[in-house]
Amino acid sequence: MSAVSDRLPTFPWDKLAPYKKTAAAHPDGIVDLSVGTPVDPVPELIQKALIAAADSPGYPTVWGTPELRDAITGWLERRLGAREVTHHHVLPIVGSKELVAWLPTQLGLGPGDRVAYPRLAYPTYEVGARLARAEYEVYDDPTTLDPTNLKLLWLNSPSNPTGKVLSKAELTRIVAWAREHGVLLFSDECYLELGWEADPVSVLHPDVNGGSYEGIVAVHSLSKRSNLAGYRAAFLAGDPEVLGPLLEIRKHGGMMTSAPTQAAVIAALSDDEHVRIQRDRYAARRESLRAALLTHGFRIEHSEASLYLWATRDESCWATLAHLATLGILVAPGDFYGEAGKNFVRVALTATDERVRAAVERLA
């Protein structure tokens, strides 16, 4: 076990413990804007679908029910503008984090193979490469990378942590470059339905991929858009030549989405109204927190989409973290996401309206 665990960095969130203790000592309690876990109720129609499927004594299938695949393909066409998507273009997964962490291993990558991801990025991209013993590197523009032995290229738009959105033109250029050099491209689009000052586009859109899914796969999650982080519900969509082997591997590994969760996903993807309601909640919280942070002396960069504000006071992120903790507010330090974030903090919008109001009052 140590041989595997020794490949991994220190789990970053453990470093927050003393700051969380300080924030929790505030007379009015902590306002936790760090992890970004949903706090609002699971929509009723999704709960009902889960309950109706609770009597599921048999094993679920890794590929999901035909009804689940229908719901995914329908959503891809309706929401993302994808075309000619079949069941062979989709694959349910047990939450997006397990996929990110184990994808390089499932692709058969190892020593000498390279994995690349944005300079500021979700730490699990690096973890996945480490688990496979592959090499890893960061980029500002992926088309400047040396494609030699580059076996996996991660995109993330909208970005976690910065909220930056890649334009349709940028995505088109990157997809063309990856295909030219035979580089497999995975696009993490888990925040795609949460655009504020930009309208995020998927790599599955025909204007981006030219009507072909060759060499590209998109990752989508229901954790944020439907408050289903506790359900572990996500899916892949894209090149069948990539998803087919992954399906076989995941069958052997027993990586099955539970049958009740599959039923819940069908309900979630078939309804747009609950997404609109949740977006409105986040939009109001974003407006309040953004104004309060600016008034308090912060500068906010990017943040045109996703569930975070990428903020700085032009000092060490840990100094900012300590300052906010004295106000009873806990945020995430920017260096969790790469050295380039050392002077930033990530402020999540995932707190109740009451806790957001408390943060705004304290920042004032």
Short mmCIF file of C-alpha atoms in Angstrom, two decimals:
data_model
loop_
_atom_site.label_atom_id
_atom_site.label_comp_id
_atom_site.label_asym_id
_atom_site.label_seq_id
_atom_site.Cartn_x
_atom_site.Cartn_y
_atom_site.Cartn_z
CA MET A 1 0.00 0.00 0.00
CA SER A 2 2.80 2.41 0.85
CA ALA A 3 4.24 1.99 -2.65
CA VAL A 4 1.04 3.49 -4.06
CA SER A 5 0.34 6.10 -1.40
CA ASP A 6 3.93 7.33 -1.55
CA ARG A 7 3.32 8.46 -5.13
CA LEU A 8 0.72 10.96 -3.94
CA PRO A 9 1.10 14.48 -2.57
CA THR A 10 -0.17 15.41 0.89
CA PHE A 11 -3.95 15.67 0.79
CA PRO A 12 -4.27 19.46 0.51
CA TRP A 13 -7.46 20.00 2.46
CA ASP A 14 -5.83 18.68 5.63
CA LYS A 15 -3.76 21.88 5.71
CA LEU A 16 -6.90 23.95 6.36
CA ALA A 17 -7.56 22.49 9.82
CA PRO A 18 -6.07 25.34 11.92
CA TYR A 19 -7.77 28.01 9.80
CA LYS A 20 -11.08 26.18 10.05
CA LYS A 21 -10.68 26.09 13.82
CA THR A 22 -10.14 29.87 13.89
CA ALA A 23 -13.13 30.53 11.64
CA ALA A 24 -15.36 28.20 13.65
CA ALA A 25 -14.58 30.22 16.80
CA HIS A 26 -16.39 33.27 15.41
CA PRO A 27 -19.31 34.21 17.68
CA ASP A 28 -21.76 33.83 14.80
CA GLY A 29 -20.21 30.63 13.52
CA ILE A 30 -18.18 29.71 10.45
CA VAL A 31 -19.05 30.60 6.86
CA ASP A 32 -17.43 27.81 4.90
CA LEU A 33 -16.69 28.90 1.32
CA SER A 34 -13.80 26.50 0.83
CA VAL A 35 -14.66 23.07 -0.56
CA GLY A 36 -17.57 23.99 -2.81
CA THR A 37 -19.98 21.27 -1.77
CA PRO A 38 -23.66 21.86 -2.60
CA VAL A 39 -25.88 22.85 0.34
CA ASP A 40 -29.29 23.28 -1.29
CA PRO A 41 -31.91 20.50 -1.35
CA VAL A 42 -31.92 17.79 -3.98
CA PRO A 43 -34.84 18.69 -6.27
CA GLU A 44 -38.03 16.82 -5.35
CA LEU A 45 -38.49 15.16 -8.73
CA ILE A 46 -35.01 13.63 -8.42
CA GLN A 47 -35.64 12.42 -4.88
CA LYS A 48 -38.89 10.80 -6.01
CA ALA A 49 -37.13 9.02 -8.87
CA LEU A 50 -34.49 7.71 -6.47
CA ILE A 51 -37.10 6.46 -4.00
CA ALA A 52 -39.17 4.81 -6.73
CA ALA A 53 -36.08 2.81 -7.74
CA ALA A 54 -35.07 1.92 -4.19
CA ASP A 55 -36.16 -1.71 -4.57
CA SER A 56 -33.19 -2.67 -6.75
CA PRO A 57 -31.86 -6.00 -5.47
CA GLY A 58 -29.95 -6.96 -8.62
CA TYR A 59 -26.62 -5.71 -9.92
CA PRO A 60 -26.77 -2.58 -12.09
CA THR A 61 -24.90 -2.53 -15.40
CA VAL A 62 -21.77 -0.46 -15.90
CA TRP A 63 -23.11 0.95 -19.16
CA GLY A 64 -26.38 1.92 -17.49
CA THR A 65 -29.93 1.22 -18.56
CA PRO A 66 -31.04 2.07 -22.11
CA GLU A 67 -33.27 4.72 -20.53
CA LEU A 68 -30.25 6.32 -18.86
CA ARG A 69 -28.31 6.36 -22.12
CA ASP A 70 -31.35 7.87 -23.85
CA ALA A 71 -31.47 10.62 -21.20
CA ILE A 72 -27.75 11.38 -21.62
CA THR A 73 -27.83 11.47 -25.43
CA GLY A 74 -30.98 13.61 -25.37
CA TRP A 75 -29.39 16.11 -22.99
CA LEU A 76 -26.21 16.28 -25.05
CA GLU A 77 -28.18 17.17 -28.15
CA ARG A 78 -30.62 19.53 -26.43
CA ARG A 79 -28.21 21.38 -24.17
CA LEU A 80 -24.80 21.13 -25.84
CA GLY A 81 -25.81 21.08 -29.50
CA ALA A 82 -24.12 17.72 -30.10
CA ARG A 83 -25.25 15.83 -33.18
CA GLU A 84 -25.74 12.15 -34.03
CA VAL A 85 -24.95 10.93 -30.53
CA THR A 86 -25.64 7.23 -30.00
CA HIS A 87 -25.47 4.99 -26.94
CA HIS A 88 -21.92 4.08 -27.96
CA HIS A 89 -20.93 7.73 -27.50
CA VAL A 90 -21.77 7.78 -23.75
CA LEU A 91 -20.63 6.08 -20.55
CA PRO A 92 -21.95 6.62 -16.99
CA ILE A 93 -19.28 7.02 -14.29
CA VAL A 94 -19.31 6.98 -10.49
CA GLY A 95 -18.79 10.70 -10.05
CA SER A 96 -16.24 12.61 -12.08
CA LYS A 97 -13.41 12.57 -9.52
CA GLU A 98 -12.87 8.80 -9.69
CA LEU A 99 -12.65 9.06 -13.47
CA VAL A 100 -10.09 11.86 -13.33
CA ALA A 101 -7.99 9.99 -10.77
CA TRP A 102 -8.01 6.61 -12.54
CA LEU A 103 -8.24 7.56 -16.22
CA PRO A 104 -4.46 7.43 -16.96
CA THR A 105 -4.31 3.98 -15.37
CA GLN A 106 -7.36 2.77 -17.30
CA LEU A 107 -5.83 4.11 -20.52
CA GLY A 108 -2.75 2.00 -19.82
CA LEU A 109 -0.40 4.96 -19.37
CA GLY A 110 2.83 4.53 -17.45
CA PRO A 111 6.47 5.63 -17.22
CA GLY A 112 7.52 7.66 -20.25
CA ASP A 113 3.96 8.69 -21.11
CA ARG A 114 3.00 12.32 -20.53
CA VAL A 115 -0.18 13.90 -19.16
CA ALA A 116 -0.78 17.65 -19.43
CA TYR A 117 -3.30 19.92 -17.70
CA PRO A 118 -3.76 23.68 -17.13
CA ARG A 119 -1.24 25.59 -15.01
CA LEU A 120 -4.03 26.38 -12.55
CA ALA A 121 -6.09 23.23 -12.17
CA TYR A 122 -7.99 20.73 -10.10
CA PRO A 123 -5.27 18.75 -8.21
CA THR A 124 -6.69 15.36 -9.21
CA TYR A 125 -5.32 15.66 -12.76
CA GLU A 126 -1.83 15.38 -11.25
CA VAL A 127 -2.95 12.62 -8.89
CA GLY A 128 -4.18 10.56 -11.85
CA ALA A 129 -0.82 10.82 -13.59
CA ARG A 130 1.04 9.95 -10.39
CA LEU A 131 -1.10 6.85 -9.80
CA ALA A 132 -0.20 5.62 -13.29
CA ARG A 133 3.48 6.56 -12.82
CA ALA A 134 3.18 8.76 -15.89
CA GLU A 135 4.94 12.08 -16.29
CA TYR A 136 2.88 15.25 -15.91
CA GLU A 137 3.22 18.90 -16.82
CA VAL A 138 1.24 22.10 -16.88
CA TYR A 139 0.54 24.52 -19.71
CA ASP A 140 -0.76 27.99 -20.49
CA ASP A 141 -1.52 27.14 -24.13
CA PRO A 142 -1.62 23.40 -24.87
CA THR A 143 -0.68 23.91 -28.52
CA THR A 144 2.80 24.99 -27.41
CA LEU A 145 3.44 21.59 -25.79
CA ASP A 146 5.84 19.08 -27.29
CA PRO A 147 3.45 16.34 -28.51
CA THR A 148 6.08 13.60 -28.20
CA ASN A 149 4.68 10.88 -25.90
CA LEU A 150 1.87 13.24 -24.86
CA LYS A 151 -0.87 10.66 -24.36
CA LEU A 152 -3.51 12.63 -22.47
CA LEU A 153 -4.40 16.33 -22.66
CA TRP A 154 -6.85 17.71 -20.11
CA LEU A 155 -8.90 20.81 -20.82
CA ASN A 156 -11.08 22.42 -18.15
CA SER A 157 -13.60 25.01 -19.25
CA PRO A 158 -15.14 26.58 -17.23
CA SER A 159 -12.06 26.33 -15.05
CA ASN A 160 -11.84 25.18 -11.50
CA PRO A 161 -10.51 27.27 -9.75
CA THR A 162 -10.46 30.43 -11.91
CA GLY A 163 -13.81 30.31 -13.70
CA LYS A 164 -12.07 31.06 -16.98
CA VAL A 165 -13.91 29.99 -20.13
CA LEU A 166 -12.26 28.90 -23.38
CA SER A 167 -13.90 30.46 -26.41
CA LYS A 168 -15.28 28.44 -29.29
CA ALA A 169 -12.35 29.58 -31.43
CA GLU A 170 -9.81 28.48 -28.80
CA LEU A 171 -11.46 25.10 -28.40
CA THR A 172 -11.56 24.58 -32.15
CA ARG A 173 -7.85 25.38 -32.46
CA ILE A 174 -6.90 23.05 -29.60
CA VAL A 175 -9.02 20.15 -30.89
CA ALA A 176 -7.43 20.52 -34.33
CA TRP A 177 -3.92 20.56 -32.82
CA ALA A 178 -4.60 17.48 -30.68
CA ARG A 179 -5.90 15.53 -33.68
CA GLU A 180 -2.98 16.61 -35.85
CA HIS A 181 -0.55 15.19 -33.29
CA GLY A 182 -2.58 12.14 -32.24
CA VAL A 183 -3.11 13.39 -28.68
CA LEU A 184 -6.17 12.14 -26.80
CA LEU A 185 -8.15 15.11 -25.48
CA PHE A 186 -10.40 14.93 -22.42
CA SER A 187 -12.42 18.06 -21.66
CA ASP A 188 -13.65 18.52 -18.08
CA GLU A 189 -16.91 20.44 -18.54
CA CYS A 190 -18.51 19.87 -15.14
CA TYR A 191 -19.35 23.58 -14.70
CA LEU A 192 -20.59 24.16 -18.24
CA GLU A 193 -24.15 25.06 -17.21
CA LEU A 194 -22.90 27.75 -14.82
CA GLY A 195 -21.80 30.54 -17.14
CA TRP A 196 -22.32 34.10 -15.86
CA GLU A 197 -20.41 36.54 -18.06
CA ALA A 198 -19.69 33.96 -20.76
CA ASP A 199 -21.59 31.17 -22.50
CA PRO A 200 -19.38 28.07 -22.22
CA VAL A 201 -19.19 25.76 -25.24
CA SER A 202 -18.52 22.02 -25.25
CA VAL A 203 -15.91 20.24 -27.36
CA LEU A 204 -18.87 18.11 -28.48
CA HIS A 205 -20.36 21.03 -30.41
CA PRO A 206 -20.02 20.50 -34.17
CA ASP A 207 -18.60 24.02 -34.63
CA VAL A 208 -15.68 22.91 -32.44
CA ASN A 209 -15.12 19.34 -33.59
CA GLY A 210 -16.22 19.59 -37.23
CA GLY A 211 -18.96 17.03 -36.69
CA SER A 212 -16.59 14.26 -35.56
CA TYR A 213 -15.92 12.94 -32.06
CA GLU A 214 -12.61 11.37 -33.04
CA GLY A 215 -10.03 11.71 -30.28
CA ILE A 216 -12.19 13.78 -27.91
CA VAL A 217 -14.20 12.96 -24.78
CA ALA A 218 -16.14 15.35 -22.53
CA VAL A 219 -16.65 14.81 -18.79
CA HIS A 220 -19.92 15.96 -17.22
CA SER A 221 -21.25 15.86 -13.67
CA LEU A 222 -24.61 16.39 -11.99
CA SER A 223 -23.04 17.34 -8.66
CA LYS A 224 -23.30 21.09 -9.02
CA ARG A 225 -26.09 21.70 -11.57
CA SER A 226 -28.52 19.33 -9.78
CA ASN A 227 -27.10 19.24 -6.21
CA LEU A 228 -26.20 15.56 -6.60
CA ALA A 229 -22.67 15.50 -5.17
CA GLY A 230 -23.88 12.94 -2.65
CA TYR A 231 -25.23 10.69 -5.41
CA ARG A 232 -21.91 10.37 -7.32
CA ALA A 233 -23.52 10.85 -10.71
CA ALA A 234 -21.56 11.76 -13.84
CA PHE A 235 -20.91 10.58 -17.39
CA LEU A 236 -18.53 10.67 -20.33
CA ALA A 237 -19.43 11.50 -23.92
CA GLY A 238 -17.35 11.35 -27.07
CA ASP A 239 -15.25 8.99 -29.15
CA PRO A 240 -16.67 5.41 -29.08
CA GLU A 241 -13.18 4.07 -29.85
CA VAL A 242 -12.08 5.45 -26.47
CA LEU A 243 -15.25 4.74 -24.48
CA GLY A 244 -15.59 1.14 -25.68
CA PRO A 245 -12.35 -0.10 -24.08
CA LEU A 246 -13.04 1.99 -20.97
CA LEU A 247 -16.42 0.27 -20.66
CA GLU A 248 -14.77 -3.15 -20.77
CA ILE A 249 -12.19 -2.17 -18.16
CA ARG A 250 -14.85 -0.71 -15.89
CA LYS A 251 -16.94 -3.88 -16.23
CA HIS A 252 -14.02 -5.90 -14.90
CA GLY A 253 -13.49 -3.35 -12.12
CA GLY A 254 -17.15 -3.28 -11.08
CA MET A 255 -17.38 0.50 -11.53
CA MET A 256 -21.18 0.63 -11.52
CA THR A 257 -23.49 3.56 -10.87
CA SER A 258 -26.17 2.29 -8.49
CA ALA A 259 -29.57 1.54 -10.00
CA PRO A 260 -31.42 4.15 -7.88
CA THR A 261 -28.83 6.75 -8.86
CA GLN A 262 -29.30 5.87 -12.54
CA ALA A 263 -33.02 6.51 -12.14
CA ALA A 264 -32.29 9.83 -10.44
CA VAL A 265 -29.98 10.88 -13.28
CA ILE A 266 -32.68 10.17 -15.84
CA ALA A 267 -35.02 12.51 -13.95
CA ALA A 268 -32.33 15.17 -13.55
CA LEU A 269 -31.30 15.23 -17.21
CA SER A 270 -34.91 15.28 -18.37
CA ASP A 271 -35.78 18.48 -16.50
CA ASP A 272 -34.28 21.93 -17.10
CA GLU A 273 -36.39 23.92 -14.66
CA HIS A 274 -34.59 22.81 -11.49
CA VAL A 275 -31.29 23.81 -13.12
CA ARG A 276 -32.64 27.29 -13.81
CA ILE A 277 -33.79 27.64 -10.19
CA GLN A 278 -30.40 26.57 -8.86
CA ARG A 279 -28.58 28.89 -11.27
CA ASP A 280 -30.64 31.81 -9.97
CA ARG A 281 -29.63 30.94 -6.40
CA TYR A 282 -25.96 30.88 -7.30
CA ALA A 283 -26.22 34.06 -9.37
CA ALA A 284 -27.64 35.99 -6.41
CA ARG A 285 -24.96 34.66 -4.05
CA ARG A 286 -22.27 35.46 -6.58
CA GLU A 287 -23.43 39.05 -6.96
CA SER A 288 -23.49 39.61 -3.19
CA LEU A 289 -20.11 38.00 -2.49
CA ARG A 290 -18.42 39.66 -5.46
CA ALA A 291 -19.52 43.13 -4.37
CA ALA A 292 -18.49 42.47 -0.76
CA LEU A 293 -15.05 41.18 -1.73
CA LEU A 294 -14.38 44.17 -4.00
CA THR A 295 -15.42 46.56 -1.25
CA HIS A 296 -13.10 44.74 1.15
CA GLY A 297 -10.11 45.40 -1.11
CA PHE A 298 -9.99 42.26 -3.22
CA ARG A 299 -9.42 42.08 -6.96
CA ILE A 300 -11.30 39.38 -8.84
CA GLU A 301 -9.91 37.81 -12.00
CA HIS A 302 -11.71 35.66 -14.59
CA SER A 303 -14.65 34.12 -12.64
CA GLU A 304 -16.93 34.52 -15.66
CA ALA A 305 -18.34 31.04 -14.99
CA SER A 306 -18.32 28.13 -12.48
CA LEU A 307 -19.08 28.22 -8.75
CA TYR A 308 -16.10 30.24 -7.57
CA LEU A 309 -14.66 33.72 -7.35
CA TRP A 310 -10.91 33.85 -7.97
CA ALA A 311 -9.81 36.67 -5.69
CA THR A 312 -6.60 38.31 -4.50
CA ARG A 313 -5.29 41.03 -2.20
CA ASP A 314 -1.85 40.73 -3.83
CA GLU A 315 -0.39 38.88 -0.87
CA SER A 316 0.29 35.26 0.04
CA CYS A 317 -2.87 33.17 -0.19
CA TRP A 318 -2.14 31.90 3.31
CA ALA A 319 -2.07 35.46 4.68
CA THR A 320 -5.43 36.08 3.03
CA LEU A 321 -6.74 32.79 4.41
CA ALA A 322 -5.67 33.76 7.92
CA HIS A 323 -7.23 37.22 7.60
CA LEU A 324 -10.58 35.85 6.46
CA ALA A 325 -10.51 33.16 9.14
CA THR A 326 -10.49 35.90 11.80
CA LEU A 327 -13.78 37.05 10.27
CA GLY A 328 -15.14 33.52 10.51
CA ILE A 329 -14.85 32.94 6.75
CA LEU A 330 -13.03 29.91 5.36
CA VAL A 331 -11.84 29.87 1.73
CA ALA A 332 -9.47 27.73 -0.32
CA PRO A 333 -5.84 28.84 -0.82
CA GLY A 334 -4.91 29.33 -4.45
CA ASP A 335 -1.72 27.31 -4.29
CA PHE A 336 -3.85 24.16 -3.91
CA TYR A 337 -4.34 24.54 -7.66
CA GLY A 338 -0.77 25.28 -8.67
CA GLU A 339 2.12 27.59 -7.87
CA ALA A 340 0.59 30.28 -10.10
CA GLY A 341 -2.25 30.62 -7.58
CA LYS A 342 -0.04 31.48 -4.60
CA ASN A 343 -1.47 35.01 -4.25
CA PHE A 344 -5.13 34.07 -4.81
CA VAL A 345 -7.93 32.43 -2.90
CA ARG A 346 -10.90 30.52 -4.28
CA VAL A 347 -14.22 31.63 -2.82
CA ALA A 348 -17.06 29.15 -3.33
CA LEU A 349 -20.67 30.20 -3.88
CA THR A 350 -21.89 27.04 -2.16
CA ALA A 351 -23.25 28.32 1.14
CA THR A 352 -26.81 28.97 2.21
CA ASP A 353 -28.32 32.40 1.64
CA GLU A 354 -28.13 33.02 5.39
CA ARG A 355 -24.41 32.18 5.55
CA VAL A 356 -23.67 34.28 2.46
CA ARG A 357 -25.42 37.25 4.10
CA ALA A 358 -23.26 36.68 7.19
CA ALA A 359 -20.09 36.73 5.09
CA VAL A 360 -21.18 39.90 3.32
CA GLU A 361 -21.86 41.64 6.65
CA ARG A 362 -18.47 40.61 8.02
CA LEU A 363 -16.62 41.77 4.90
CA ALA A 364 -18.35 45.15 5.21
#
